Amino acid sequence: QDSNAPAFGKGLFNLVGKDSTFSMKIGFRMQILGIANWEEGNNNDLVDPETRFMIRRSRLKFEGFAYSPKLRYKVELGLSNRDISGASEFTSNAPRYILDAVAKWNFYENFDLWVGQTKLPGNLERVVSSANLQMVDRSLLNSRFNLDRDIGIQLRHQIDVSDNFVIREKFAISQGEGRNITSANLGGYQYTSRLELLPFGTFKGDYQGGDLQREPSPKLMIGATYDFNQDAVKNRSNQGSYMTIDDESGFYSTNISTFFLDAMFKYNGFSFMGEYAHRDAKDPLAKNSDGTLTGDKVQVGSGLNLQTGYLFKKNWEVSGRYTNITLDQDITGKAPENQYTLGLSKYIAGHKLKVQSDISYLSLDAGKDELMFRLQMDIHF
Amino acid sequence: QDSNAPAFGKGLFNLVGKDSTFSMKIGFRMQILGIANWEEGNNNDLVDPETRFMIRRSRLKFEGFAYSPKLRYKVELGLSNRDISGASEFTSNAPRYILDAVAKWNFYENFDLWVGQTKLPGNLERVVSSANLQMVDRSLLNSRFNLDRDIGIQLRHQIDVSDNFVIREKFAISQGEGRNITSANLGGYQYTSRLELLPFGTFKGDYQGGDLQREPSPKLMIGATYDFNQDAVKNRSNQGSYMTIDDESGFYSTNISTFFLDAMFKYNGFSFMGEYAHRDAKDPLAKNSDGTLTGDKVQVGSGLNLQTGYLFKKNWEVSGRYTNITLDQDITGKAPENQYTLGLSKYIAGHKLKVQSDISYLSLDAGKDELMFRLQMDIHF
Amino acid sequence: QDSNAPAFGKGLFNLVGKDSTFSMKIGFRMQILGIANWEEGNNNDLVDPETRFMIRRSRLKFEGFAYSPKLRYKVELGLSNRDISGASEFTSNAPRYILDAVAKWNFYENFDLWVGQTKLPGNLERVVSSANLQMVDRSLLNSRFNLDRDIGIQLRHQIDVSDNFVIREKFAISQGEGRNITSANLGGYQYTSRLELLPFGTFKGDYQGGDLQREPSPKLMIGATYDFNQDAVKNRSNQGSYMTIDDESGFYSTNISTFFLDAMFKYNGFSFMGEYAHRDAKDPLAKNSDGTLTGDKVQVGSGLNLQTGYLFKKNWEVSGRYTNITLDQDITGKAPENQYTLGLSKYIAGHKLKVQSDISYLSLDAGKDELMFRLQMDIHF
């Protein structure tokens, strides 16, 4: 039988509609993950290994243009239990099957208007697709501070300063409670602005883990995001838990702002990604209408993530990561955490077929230290 | 790259199996919706705008024939949270992912036997696909009275009275509790009969909003449905809430009948759709086994929906709608509602790529009036 | 239009990636089922027919190789409510959408290593796909004793003893709590070993109901499975209910072993399938930490299933089944059950398009006898 599909890793289908009236690339992927976790025992030894195996992520992805090349779209659906979890009364008690469903209209020159649900222009690490991670999964900084996906509009623009120097600007107004919400907006809207500088020009790996392109010259992206969630009702801006008050009859709301500074550097197989995050709130302590504390607290504080790797011959990569999370202990009651991760990846067919492993040591200023080993296989059509 | 797919709006794939052993058209669509809602304040002004944004609907559709052209099928899957909501103990506590899954066997001349789950031959507005609506969404009449989908069998037949005059008859026997039920049938079955007269011949837009075909001669369909749900256990026949009795240890059941009279008219860009609905029940007041009232009431009463539109040049359409809902106030305790809607649609590529907007004023004889503005974008491959 | 798809029943797509870098067969199927159930009344007559109709199963299946023909994979997704039910706190409260997601690596000669979630090498009847059953559904033995799917690794090997005689060995280590678990492993792992003898050579119908191949010479597979679930926390090994203790604050765990002996015989339209199952537990009575009984019991005992059929001309098949379930009554409190089933199938296009019916009489040593009639239609692309 002759080939009737793209090469492995390039999608299952690359549809081109009659008279070039639309295009659609359909992709599918899955990650099979195993985890072992040890906790520090009473004698400082590691005990009680806890294990788990799961289909960590599995996705269907549809993207291309519709009717006109100026109208692009992306739809991504989650299939695994972890992908679609998070049903609540705010999502019609239904699983959160749709990850992305967004239309992108190039309405004028370098300007694009996005409408729908997709990732906000938040921290770099979050916007790197889970298909293209350098380690088995994202860092603790991301899980504590990321802005994830939301529904609304985004305005995106690019300035070509010189032959090489590129500036990208991204603005978003969104509902501010995360993805797949079907009920009415609580509190106010969320406003996100991001600026990206690419002083040595654009590069394929700007939002990709590792330097699989082995860039022949140094490449850099520096980005900064400022996010303002007006009257936010969840304890991590548009993420985390709803802060209910008065016996769950209402919601506490306060302004929450999140700031990210991040950078991606690639050169000759070497890669570095760094992120700093800071969250603040007007009044982080949730209160009932009578002024008593509910116990909920906005998770204010800072995080730092530094990650680097080198791609050896035959596409073996060794990577290292240091993550520090320092929430405001007076408010949140949480002591600082430091995590040290060593990763080993074999990219059999780039990010499309790879086996990744990492080992992490989590040091808690209060509480028991933990050691975690993970092994994951990715197949992306 | 050469075209390998149908034109935009004609499906992602039009499969034809080897030796013409099957066919399948695969379609995909999504609707991105924004809503703002104002309620009448104390000084008769409109206050408190409530907003929401969501992926209103997103669907995958498969249809064609299997093995023989006489055996057709249709499967439609919902992807959005609103599409798949409604999990209950009666649906195995699982989301209602499947909308349609029906086999259609043309067993003799003009006779078709349908087996499976699909829309009942109820009111016209309901059977118009949500992909082909004239306004952002269906009317209040539909939400209060429609028969939606159910599982069972349908017998369909067509009489060609003359060259032009066509009569269609549709009969259904179904379980009577709505779609995706996995538990045993409660109460009796549901029997639906529908008769349709097309005095000026069949026309493509009989079940489609707006006159996008700009019919050169007047086209009309008049239909009537009578539905009898024996020992129905839900308060809107096969829709609404279960009427439980005796501390949820059993169900109240009564015979519920629903009658629809509807018409669709199209001519030269002008379209009119009208519907009258009436629901009655043998004993609409739910009672425990000891005869005391449970508080549940079958939603008996009437509804009227009149809707019209004109398609201007460049496929801009202005439409208007009047809806009246008059439930039996003595029984249901609900006062009449009147809703006035003005719609504006831009059909960029027919119903396949369109932007629709409407503004609705809801006048309640009792309670606060409401104003609603909606804006929606549809992309249908 | 020319054919662009495989023949009916051979998949919707048979993708071959550019430069043969991957392959994927995509299949879709659905089963529409009706059931009527009568229970023995006080005068030994059958009363109270209970009916139900549902989309029993509907699946999407993806299989082929990725990157290298030595790396095969299979993914199967459930669509119907019965397919995806079973959400719990252990599945992230999300529906169990993924059935199979497994990579199969042929790493050396006849050795294959499987990683991911798929069926364990348990009893024959379970491993026969629900697409290829001889009767409307599997037997009571299967529902009481089968090992279903789990996540982990499997090692598979084949010995070609002679030109005809083939031995297959299958070993699995899995998490031991069933499919789609996202939380950490409770109790210990599950170890499954299976040996299969095919004294007259391999045959296409070894894992298929009925002899649709009308084997010209006798074909036989004899298999035995021994499964050991260390510190199992569910009352049917990796299936059934979790055995909670101490007011749901913990889990009772005990070693559970399951043994199967099964055989499949095919010749000239005649088929026979037999299975014996036996489950035992170290201590089948669940106890709280203070030693008091929780009321949960491991379902220990035996089952026997004998099933046969003959395929007449024009692909009508008559089949018969006898099933006996004898749980340990002292422990489980359940009396023996005997079920007698008579089946009639019309294979219009093999298992790909068929109508099946069966009638079953369930005789309970204690309790009321039951009669069940089922009618099902299958369409498999």
PDB file of C-alpha atoms in Angstrom, chain A residues 13-19 21-24 26 65-67 71 73-75 77 91-98 101-103 115-117 151 175 180-185 189, chain B residues 1-9 11-13 28 30 32-33 35 50-55 57-58 60 78-82 84-87 95 97 348-349 353 377 379 381:
ATOM      1  CA  PHE A  13      -3.996  13.653   8.516  1.00  0.00           C
ATOM      2  CA  ASN A  14      -3.035  16.830   6.746  1.00  0.00           C
ATOM      3  CA  LEU A  15      -6.332  17.714   5.130  1.00  0.00           C
ATOM      4  CA  VAL A  16      -6.579  20.319   2.419  1.00  0.00           C
ATOM      5  CA  GLY A  17     -10.139  21.147   1.439  1.00  0.00           C
ATOM      6  CA  LYS A  18     -11.246  21.378  -2.177  1.00  0.00           C
ATOM      7  CA  ASP A  19     -10.192  24.678  -3.761  1.00  0.00           C
ATOM      8  CA  THR A  21     -11.143  26.189   1.320  1.00  0.00           C
ATOM      9  CA  PHE A  22      -9.797  24.798   4.569  1.00  0.00           C
ATOM     10  CA  SER A  23      -6.959  22.853   6.076  1.00  0.00           C
ATOM     11  CA  MET A  24      -6.791  20.583   9.077  1.00  0.00           C
ATOM     12  CA  ILE A  26      -5.177  16.032  13.010  1.00  0.00           C
ATOM     13  CA  PHE A  65      -7.586  27.319   8.707  1.00  0.00           C
ATOM     14  CA  ALA A  66     -11.271  27.558   7.904  1.00  0.00           C
ATOM     15  CA  TYR A  67     -12.677  29.229   4.795  1.00  0.00           C
ATOM     16  CA  LEU A  71      -8.973  32.488   9.908  1.00  0.00           C
ATOM     17  CA  TYR A  73      -8.355  27.618  14.548  1.00  0.00           C
ATOM     18  CA  LYS A  74      -7.180  25.078  17.079  1.00  0.00           C
ATOM     19  CA  VAL A  75      -9.150  22.454  18.952  1.00  0.00           C
ATOM     20  CA  LEU A  77      -9.505  17.385  23.282  1.00  0.00           C
ATOM     21  CA  THR A  91     -18.808  23.053  34.423  1.00  0.00           C
ATOM     22  CA  SER A  92     -22.371  21.653  34.253  1.00  0.00           C
ATOM     23  CA  ASN A  93     -21.034  18.738  36.336  1.00  0.00           C
ATOM     24  CA  ALA A  94     -19.517  17.393  33.145  1.00  0.00           C
ATOM     25  CA  PRO A  95     -15.910  16.364  32.495  1.00  0.00           C
ATOM     26  CA  ARG A  96     -13.680  19.012  30.981  1.00  0.00           C
ATOM     27  CA  TYR A  97     -13.169  17.358  27.663  1.00  0.00           C
ATOM     28  CA  ILE A  98     -12.269  20.419  25.585  1.00  0.00           C
ATOM     29  CA  ALA A 101     -11.354  25.634  21.072  1.00  0.00           C
ATOM     30  CA  VAL A 102     -10.178  28.902  19.628  1.00  0.00           C
ATOM     31  CA  ALA A 103     -10.505  30.855  16.395  1.00  0.00           C
ATOM     32  CA  VAL A 115     -11.669  34.226  20.338  1.00  0.00           C
ATOM     33  CA  GLY A 116     -12.456  31.202  22.461  1.00  0.00           C
ATOM     34  CA  GLN A 117     -10.772  28.988  25.021  1.00  0.00           C
ATOM     35  CA  ILE A 151     -12.111  31.707  27.725  1.00  0.00           C
ATOM     36  CA  GLN A 175     -13.482  35.237  32.270  1.00  0.00           C
ATOM     37  CA  ASN A 180     -14.808  24.876  30.605  1.00  0.00           C
ATOM     38  CA  ILE A 181     -16.908  27.059  32.855  1.00  0.00           C
ATOM     39  CA  THR A 182     -20.549  27.106  31.757  1.00  0.00           C
ATOM     40  CA  SER A 183     -22.048  29.176  34.557  1.00  0.00           C
ATOM     41  CA  ALA A 184     -22.034  32.949  34.734  1.00  0.00           C
ATOM     42  CA  ASN A 185     -18.849  34.864  35.449  1.00  0.00           C
ATOM     43  CA  TYR A 189     -12.538  39.705  34.390  1.00  0.00           C
TER      44      TYR A 189
ATOM     45  CA  GLN B   1      -0.309  19.899  -1.728  1.00  0.00           C
ATOM     46  CA  ASP B   2      -3.342  18.781  -3.672  1.00  0.00           C
ATOM     47  CA  SER B   3      -6.777  18.773  -2.182  1.00  0.00           C
ATOM     48  CA  ASN B   4      -7.581  15.544  -0.375  1.00  0.00           C
ATOM     49  CA  ALA B   5     -10.726  16.621   1.411  1.00  0.00           C
ATOM     50  CA  PRO B   6     -14.162  18.028   0.566  1.00  0.00           C
ATOM     51  CA  ALA B   7     -14.708  21.779   0.322  1.00  0.00           C
ATOM     52  CA  PHE B   8     -15.150  23.769   3.537  1.00  0.00           C
ATOM     53  CA  GLY B   9     -18.483  22.965   5.165  1.00  0.00           C
ATOM     54  CA  GLY B  11     -17.307  17.482   5.925  1.00  0.00           C
ATOM     55  CA  LEU B  12     -13.754  16.636   6.864  1.00  0.00           C
ATOM     56  CA  PHE B  13     -13.934  13.316   5.105  1.00  0.00           C
ATOM     57  CA  PHE B  28     -16.932  18.621  13.072  1.00  0.00           C
ATOM     58  CA  MET B  30     -18.083  24.325  17.290  1.00  0.00           C
ATOM     59  CA  ILE B  32     -18.245  30.054  20.652  1.00  0.00           C
ATOM     60  CA  LEU B  33     -20.818  32.034  22.600  1.00  0.00           C
ATOM     61  CA  ILE B  35     -23.936  36.259  26.754  1.00  0.00           C
ATOM     62  CA  GLU B  50     -24.262  38.997  34.263  1.00  0.00           C
ATOM     63  CA  THR B  51     -21.892  37.661  31.620  1.00  0.00           C
ATOM     64  CA  ARG B  52     -20.753  34.264  30.512  1.00  0.00           C
ATOM     65  CA  PHE B  53     -18.600  32.848  27.744  1.00  0.00           C
ATOM     66  CA  MET B  54     -18.518  29.275  26.697  1.00  0.00           C
ATOM     67  CA  ILE B  55     -17.984  26.735  23.991  1.00  0.00           C
ATOM     68  CA  ARG B  57     -21.691  23.275  21.370  1.00  0.00           C
ATOM     69  CA  SER B  58     -19.013  21.197  19.717  1.00  0.00           C
ATOM     70  CA  LEU B  60     -18.436  15.210  15.819  1.00  0.00           C
ATOM     71  CA  GLY B  78     -21.063  15.965  21.919  1.00  0.00           C
ATOM     72  CA  LEU B  79     -17.790  17.459  23.097  1.00  0.00           C
ATOM     73  CA  SER B  80     -18.670  20.632  24.990  1.00  0.00           C
ATOM     74  CA  ASN B  81     -19.618  20.604  28.661  1.00  0.00           C
ATOM     75  CA  ARG B  82     -23.140  21.710  27.846  1.00  0.00           C
ATOM     76  CA  ILE B  84     -22.496  16.151  27.537  1.00  0.00           C
ATOM     77  CA  SER B  85     -24.000  17.310  30.833  1.00  0.00           C
ATOM     78  CA  GLY B  86     -26.899  15.524  32.485  1.00  0.00           C
ATOM     79  CA  ALA B  87     -25.181  12.577  34.129  1.00  0.00           C
ATOM     80  CA  PRO B  95     -21.680  12.066  30.854  1.00  0.00           C
ATOM     81  CA  TYR B  97     -21.539  11.816  25.233  1.00  0.00           C
ATOM     82  CA  ILE B 348     -19.989  34.237   5.786  1.00  0.00           C
ATOM     83  CA  ALA B 349     -20.175  30.754   4.342  1.00  0.00           C
ATOM     84  CA  LEU B 353     -19.194  29.934   9.027  1.00  0.00           C
ATOM     85  CA  MET B 377     -19.580  32.368  16.100  1.00  0.00           C
ATOM     86  CA  ILE B 379     -17.502  27.030  12.423  1.00  0.00           C
ATOM     87  CA  PHE B 381     -16.429  21.633   8.830  1.00  0.00           C
TER      88      PHE B 381
END
